[in-house]
Amino acid sequence: MTYCCGILVRGGLVMIADTRTNAGLDNISTFRKLHVFEQPGERVMMLATAGNLSVTQGAVTLLAEGLENPETHEIERLVDAPGMLEAAQLVGRAVRRSHAMAGEGAEDSGVSFDVSLLFGGQIGSGPLRLFMVYTAGNFIECTQDTPYLQIGEHKYGKPILDRAVSFDTDVLDALKIGLISMDSTIRSNLSVGLPVDIALLRRDTLRTDVSTRIDGSDPYFRDLRESWSRALRAAHIAIPAPPYGGAR
Amino acid sequence: MTYCCGILVRGGLVMIADTRTNAGLDNISTFRKLHVFEQPGERVMMLATAGNLSVTQGAVTLLAEGLENPETHEIERLVDAPGMLEAAQLVGRAVRRSHAMAGEGAEDSGVSFDVSLLFGGQIGSGPLRLFMVYTAGNFIECTQDTPYLQIGEHKYGKPILDRAVSFDTDVLDALKIGLISMDSTIRSNLSVGLPVDIALLRRDTLRTDVSTRIDGSDPYFRDLRESWSRALRAAHIAIPAPPYGGAR
């Protein structure tokens, strides 16, 4: 499995993705699932993928190398899209195309070829946007009401996002909360694992502020994990014992 | 959906279950999913149910009223079981029987008739035990390595259990942590809702210490929710900002 989240706040966009893939429990590998398409000063687009790896890799390749528009017969690449909406539509078409290519054998195999993607970024003077793209190529857009989107094993890491993130959260705090959400998922689900790729794009800068990989030896992430565990322990110890029932 | 968890620690057994059921998103009701079978001084057994309500209600009815043992042709009821293992086997047979009764129309309808149950308690001088029973009637037993079992929407509430519960946790603390786990689930998933039924059985007492229902007006649970939210906020604010990327 996979866990990725994207957080869109006033100050910018954060994307976080783990790197664990598995074909069965006994075939576990590390693959990059967070892809950054950047032309500094012009556009930054980030793509995080979950689901069938052959379909998502195929889609990423199509987006980089170009796929033919069935109406205009032009070859379209992500780096040529005039705006984020057109780029999201292109991501949807690439997913559909890649799914169709992989999907001929899908029904026979019993394997799920479903995927989901987070796609966010900013092009020129257009708005900073974040989308979730489904297997069918359709997508939804992140809004201020719920300033995050998740794909993959999203449940373990959702409570902290629900409680801690709002559109006015500082963008570095959003990254921090996203890392806590990722840590909660990694601890409770073997199919999500380190290293973690992170990217941060501040609004209207058109160049990534952060684009790096965090592994188990990263001192900040190690401190964050320990601090968070300690704080959770302290938090539940500080709550008084339940008043129900007889004397202790 | 449903969320139930059972926690088995040195001091005793805690069971917690929400009460929300839904047939589609527009048909939401409140049903008891935590059932206590108690003969004070002799036996206390607790049963929490998740999954198809017609199957679980049928199983509970069979367990209370008795079902025929196909080998001995005797009518067996839960309150007559000589030990917890035999009782768990009886729960498994009741589930299979109820599933078979409901299941004739299941394949046509496309509805899932799967269920899962938590079953725990103590009979006479026997050990205090906790089991998870599946649709097929088979079951697993909770051990000291992981002193809790969950059914239903288990992912949101798992991180706190993974971090905070061990076999040596005090039984009232286990109840408190179970309530935090339930609160995390209720906040992040609409299909799990108040009121919550709780039961607590101290080891070797053979009578429930707590068996009550908590609703939104319960002052302790309200304080717990607020304290926990406040503590989580304080905890993530106390963690320093990530060091990655350029100047702020």
PDB file of C-alpha atoms in Angstrom, chain A residues 153-160 162-164 170-173 175-177 179-180 183-185 187-189 198 202 209-210 212 214 218 220-221 223-225 227-229 231-233 235-248, chain B residues 153-160 162-164 170-173 175-177 179-180 183-185 187-189 198 202 209-210 212 214 218 220-221 223-225 227-229 231-233 235-248:
ATOM      1  CA  GLU A 153      -3.877   4.102   3.741  1.00  0.00           C
ATOM      2  CA  HIS A 154      -5.465   7.348   4.866  1.00  0.00           C
ATOM      3  CA  LYS A 155      -7.326   6.397   8.029  1.00  0.00           C
ATOM      4  CA  TYR A 156      -4.542   6.124  10.613  1.00  0.00           C
ATOM      5  CA  GLY A 157      -3.243   9.602   9.839  1.00  0.00           C
ATOM      6  CA  LYS A 158      -6.582  11.351   9.448  1.00  0.00           C
ATOM      7  CA  PRO A 159      -7.390  12.197  13.113  1.00  0.00           C
ATOM      8  CA  ILE A 160      -4.392  14.514  13.501  1.00  0.00           C
ATOM      9  CA  ASP A 162      -8.795  16.687  11.183  1.00  0.00           C
ATOM     10  CA  ARG A 163      -7.797  18.279  14.455  1.00  0.00           C
ATOM     11  CA  ALA A 164      -4.730  20.310  13.592  1.00  0.00           C
ATOM     12  CA  ASP A 170       1.552  28.044   8.635  1.00  0.00           C
ATOM     13  CA  VAL A 171       2.991  26.089   5.731  1.00  0.00           C
ATOM     14  CA  LEU A 172       5.939  24.725   7.736  1.00  0.00           C
ATOM     15  CA  ASP A 173       3.503  23.690  10.480  1.00  0.00           C
ATOM     16  CA  LEU A 175       4.591  20.027   6.797  1.00  0.00           C
ATOM     17  CA  LYS A 176       5.196  19.123  10.440  1.00  0.00           C
ATOM     18  CA  ILE A 177       1.607  17.933  10.946  1.00  0.00           C
ATOM     19  CA  LEU A 179       4.922  14.228   9.015  1.00  0.00           C
ATOM     20  CA  ILE A 180       3.088  13.367  12.258  1.00  0.00           C
ATOM     21  CA  ASP A 183       4.436   8.678  11.354  1.00  0.00           C
ATOM     22  CA  SER A 184       1.093   7.517  12.811  1.00  0.00           C
ATOM     23  CA  THR A 185       0.442   5.561   9.622  1.00  0.00           C
ATOM     24  CA  ARG A 187       3.625   2.855  13.092  1.00  0.00           C
ATOM     25  CA  SER A 188       0.281   1.150  12.655  1.00  0.00           C
ATOM     26  CA  ASN A 189       0.558  -0.251   9.128  1.00  0.00           C
ATOM     27  CA  ILE A 198       8.460  15.550   0.941  1.00  0.00           C
ATOM     28  CA  ARG A 202       5.275  28.412  -1.185  1.00  0.00           C
ATOM     29  CA  ASP A 209      11.253  25.434  -1.217  1.00  0.00           C
ATOM     30  CA  VAL A 210      11.743  21.843  -0.049  1.00  0.00           C
ATOM     31  CA  THR A 212      13.951  16.006  -0.187  1.00  0.00           C
ATOM     32  CA  ILE A 214      13.658  11.583   4.808  1.00  0.00           C
ATOM     33  CA  ASP A 218      17.056  11.896   9.656  1.00  0.00           C
ATOM     34  CA  TYR A 220      14.548  15.943  12.760  1.00  0.00           C
ATOM     35  CA  PHE A 221      12.139  13.135  11.872  1.00  0.00           C
ATOM     36  CA  ASP A 223      13.069  13.706  17.143  1.00  0.00           C
ATOM     37  CA  LEU A 224       9.557  14.348  15.848  1.00  0.00           C
ATOM     38  CA  ARG A 225       8.622  10.674  16.292  1.00  0.00           C
ATOM     39  CA  SER A 227       8.522  13.913  20.854  1.00  0.00           C
ATOM     40  CA  TRP A 228       5.136  12.948  19.501  1.00  0.00           C
ATOM     41  CA  SER A 229       5.121   9.582  21.290  1.00  0.00           C
ATOM     42  CA  ALA A 231       3.563  13.955  24.166  1.00  0.00           C
ATOM     43  CA  LEU A 232       0.794  11.423  23.484  1.00  0.00           C
ATOM     44  CA  ARG A 233       1.783   9.445  26.550  1.00  0.00           C
ATOM     45  CA  ALA A 235      -1.489  13.664  27.217  1.00  0.00           C
ATOM     46  CA  HIS A 236      -3.379  10.517  28.104  1.00  0.00           C
ATOM     47  CA  ILE A 237      -1.714  10.290  31.520  1.00  0.00           C
ATOM     48  CA  ALA A 238      -2.855  13.860  32.255  1.00  0.00           C
ATOM     49  CA  ILE A 239      -6.511  12.965  31.655  1.00  0.00           C
ATOM     50  CA  PRO A 240      -8.145  11.818  34.916  1.00  0.00           C
ATOM     51  CA  ALA A 241      -9.326   8.220  35.307  1.00  0.00           C
ATOM     52  CA  PRO A 242     -12.921   7.471  34.301  1.00  0.00           C
ATOM     53  CA  PRO A 243     -15.430   7.982  37.120  1.00  0.00           C
ATOM     54  CA  TYR A 244     -17.554   4.962  36.139  1.00  0.00           C
ATOM     55  CA  GLY A 245     -17.832   1.870  38.289  1.00  0.00           C
ATOM     56  CA  GLY A 246     -16.840   0.928  41.812  1.00  0.00           C
ATOM     57  CA  ALA A 247     -13.872   1.946  43.929  1.00  0.00           C
ATOM     58  CA  ARG A 248     -10.437   1.075  42.587  1.00  0.00           C
TER      59      ARG A 248
ATOM     60  CA  GLU B 153     -13.628   0.864  11.562  1.00  0.00           C
ATOM     61  CA  HIS B 154     -10.425   0.058  13.427  1.00  0.00           C
ATOM     62  CA  LYS B 155      -7.773   2.158  11.701  1.00  0.00           C
ATOM     63  CA  TYR B 156      -8.449   5.664  13.065  1.00  0.00           C
ATOM     64  CA  GLY B 157      -8.252   4.478  16.660  1.00  0.00           C
ATOM     65  CA  LYS B 158      -5.316   2.101  16.298  1.00  0.00           C
ATOM     66  CA  PRO B 159      -2.363   4.530  16.635  1.00  0.00           C
ATOM     67  CA  ILE B 160      -3.224   5.462  20.230  1.00  0.00           C
ATOM     68  CA  ASP B 162      -0.426   0.853  19.577  1.00  0.00           C
ATOM     69  CA  ARG B 163       1.374   3.531  21.534  1.00  0.00           C
ATOM     70  CA  ALA B 164      -0.355   3.531  24.890  1.00  0.00           C
ATOM     71  CA  ASP B 170      -4.101  -0.229  34.677  1.00  0.00           C
ATOM     72  CA  VAL B 171      -7.597  -1.365  33.740  1.00  0.00           C
ATOM     73  CA  LEU B 172      -9.164   2.077  34.253  1.00  0.00           C
ATOM     74  CA  ASP B 173      -6.387   3.585  32.135  1.00  0.00           C
ATOM     75  CA  LEU B 175     -10.825   2.178  29.580  1.00  0.00           C
ATOM     76  CA  LYS B 176      -9.626   5.778  29.244  1.00  0.00           C
ATOM     77  CA  ILE B 177      -7.345   4.953  26.303  1.00  0.00           C
ATOM     78  CA  LEU B 179     -12.405   6.012  24.969  1.00  0.00           C
ATOM     79  CA  ILE B 180      -9.696   8.169  23.323  1.00  0.00           C
ATOM     80  CA  ASP B 183     -13.231   9.527  20.120  1.00  0.00           C
ATOM     81  CA  SER B 184     -10.582   9.592  17.364  1.00  0.00           C
ATOM     82  CA  THR B 185     -12.765   7.272  15.297  1.00  0.00           C
ATOM     83  CA  ARG B 187     -14.303  12.476  14.858  1.00  0.00           C
ATOM     84  CA  SER B 188     -12.950  11.126  11.595  1.00  0.00           C
ATOM     85  CA  ASN B 189     -15.701   8.747  10.475  1.00  0.00           C
ATOM     86  CA  ILE B 198     -18.778   0.479  27.803  1.00  0.00           C
ATOM     87  CA  ARG B 202     -11.993  -6.833  36.792  1.00  0.00           C
ATOM     88  CA  ASP B 209     -17.546  -3.197  37.557  1.00  0.00           C
ATOM     89  CA  VAL B 210     -18.831  -0.861  34.839  1.00  0.00           C
ATOM     90  CA  THR B 212     -23.059   1.882  31.165  1.00  0.00           C
ATOM     91  CA  ILE B 214     -22.054   7.321  27.431  1.00  0.00           C
ATOM     92  CA  ASP B 218     -21.626  12.781  29.676  1.00  0.00           C
ATOM     93  CA  TYR B 220     -16.338  12.940  31.749  1.00  0.00           C
ATOM     94  CA  PHE B 221     -16.389  11.990  28.069  1.00  0.00           C
ATOM     95  CA  ASP B 223     -13.874  16.642  29.183  1.00  0.00           C
ATOM     96  CA  LEU B 224     -11.831  13.759  27.771  1.00  0.00           C
ATOM     97  CA  ARG B 225     -12.560  14.883  24.193  1.00  0.00           C
ATOM     98  CA  SER B 227      -8.528  17.592  26.991  1.00  0.00           C
ATOM     99  CA  TRP B 228      -7.325  15.251  24.292  1.00  0.00           C
ATOM    100  CA  SER B 229      -7.821  17.814  21.523  1.00  0.00           C
ATOM    101  CA  ALA B 231      -3.188  18.128  24.404  1.00  0.00           C
ATOM    102  CA  LEU B 232      -2.738  17.125  20.738  1.00  0.00           C
ATOM    103  CA  ARG B 233      -2.666  20.771  19.716  1.00  0.00           C
ATOM    104  CA  ALA B 235       1.912  18.509  21.452  1.00  0.00           C
ATOM    105  CA  HIS B 236       2.327  19.439  17.820  1.00  0.00           C
ATOM    106  CA  ILE B 237       2.920  23.099  18.622  1.00  0.00           C
ATOM    107  CA  ALA B 238       5.723  22.059  20.990  1.00  0.00           C
ATOM    108  CA  ILE B 239       7.569  20.219  18.213  1.00  0.00           C
ATOM    109  CA  PRO B 240       9.986  22.595  16.426  1.00  0.00           C
ATOM    110  CA  ALA B 241       9.405  23.559  12.797  1.00  0.00           C
ATOM    111  CA  PRO B 242      11.046  21.355  10.155  1.00  0.00           C
ATOM    112  CA  PRO B 243      14.591  22.423   9.253  1.00  0.00           C
ATOM    113  CA  TYR B 244      14.197  21.635   5.553  1.00  0.00           C
ATOM    114  CA  GLY B 245      14.176  24.288   2.881  1.00  0.00           C
ATOM    115  CA  GLY B 246      14.946  27.979   2.691  1.00  0.00           C
ATOM    116  CA  ALA B 247      14.469  30.774   5.211  1.00  0.00           C
ATOM    117  CA  ARG B 248      10.919  31.472   6.361  1.00  0.00           C
TER     118      ARG B 248
END
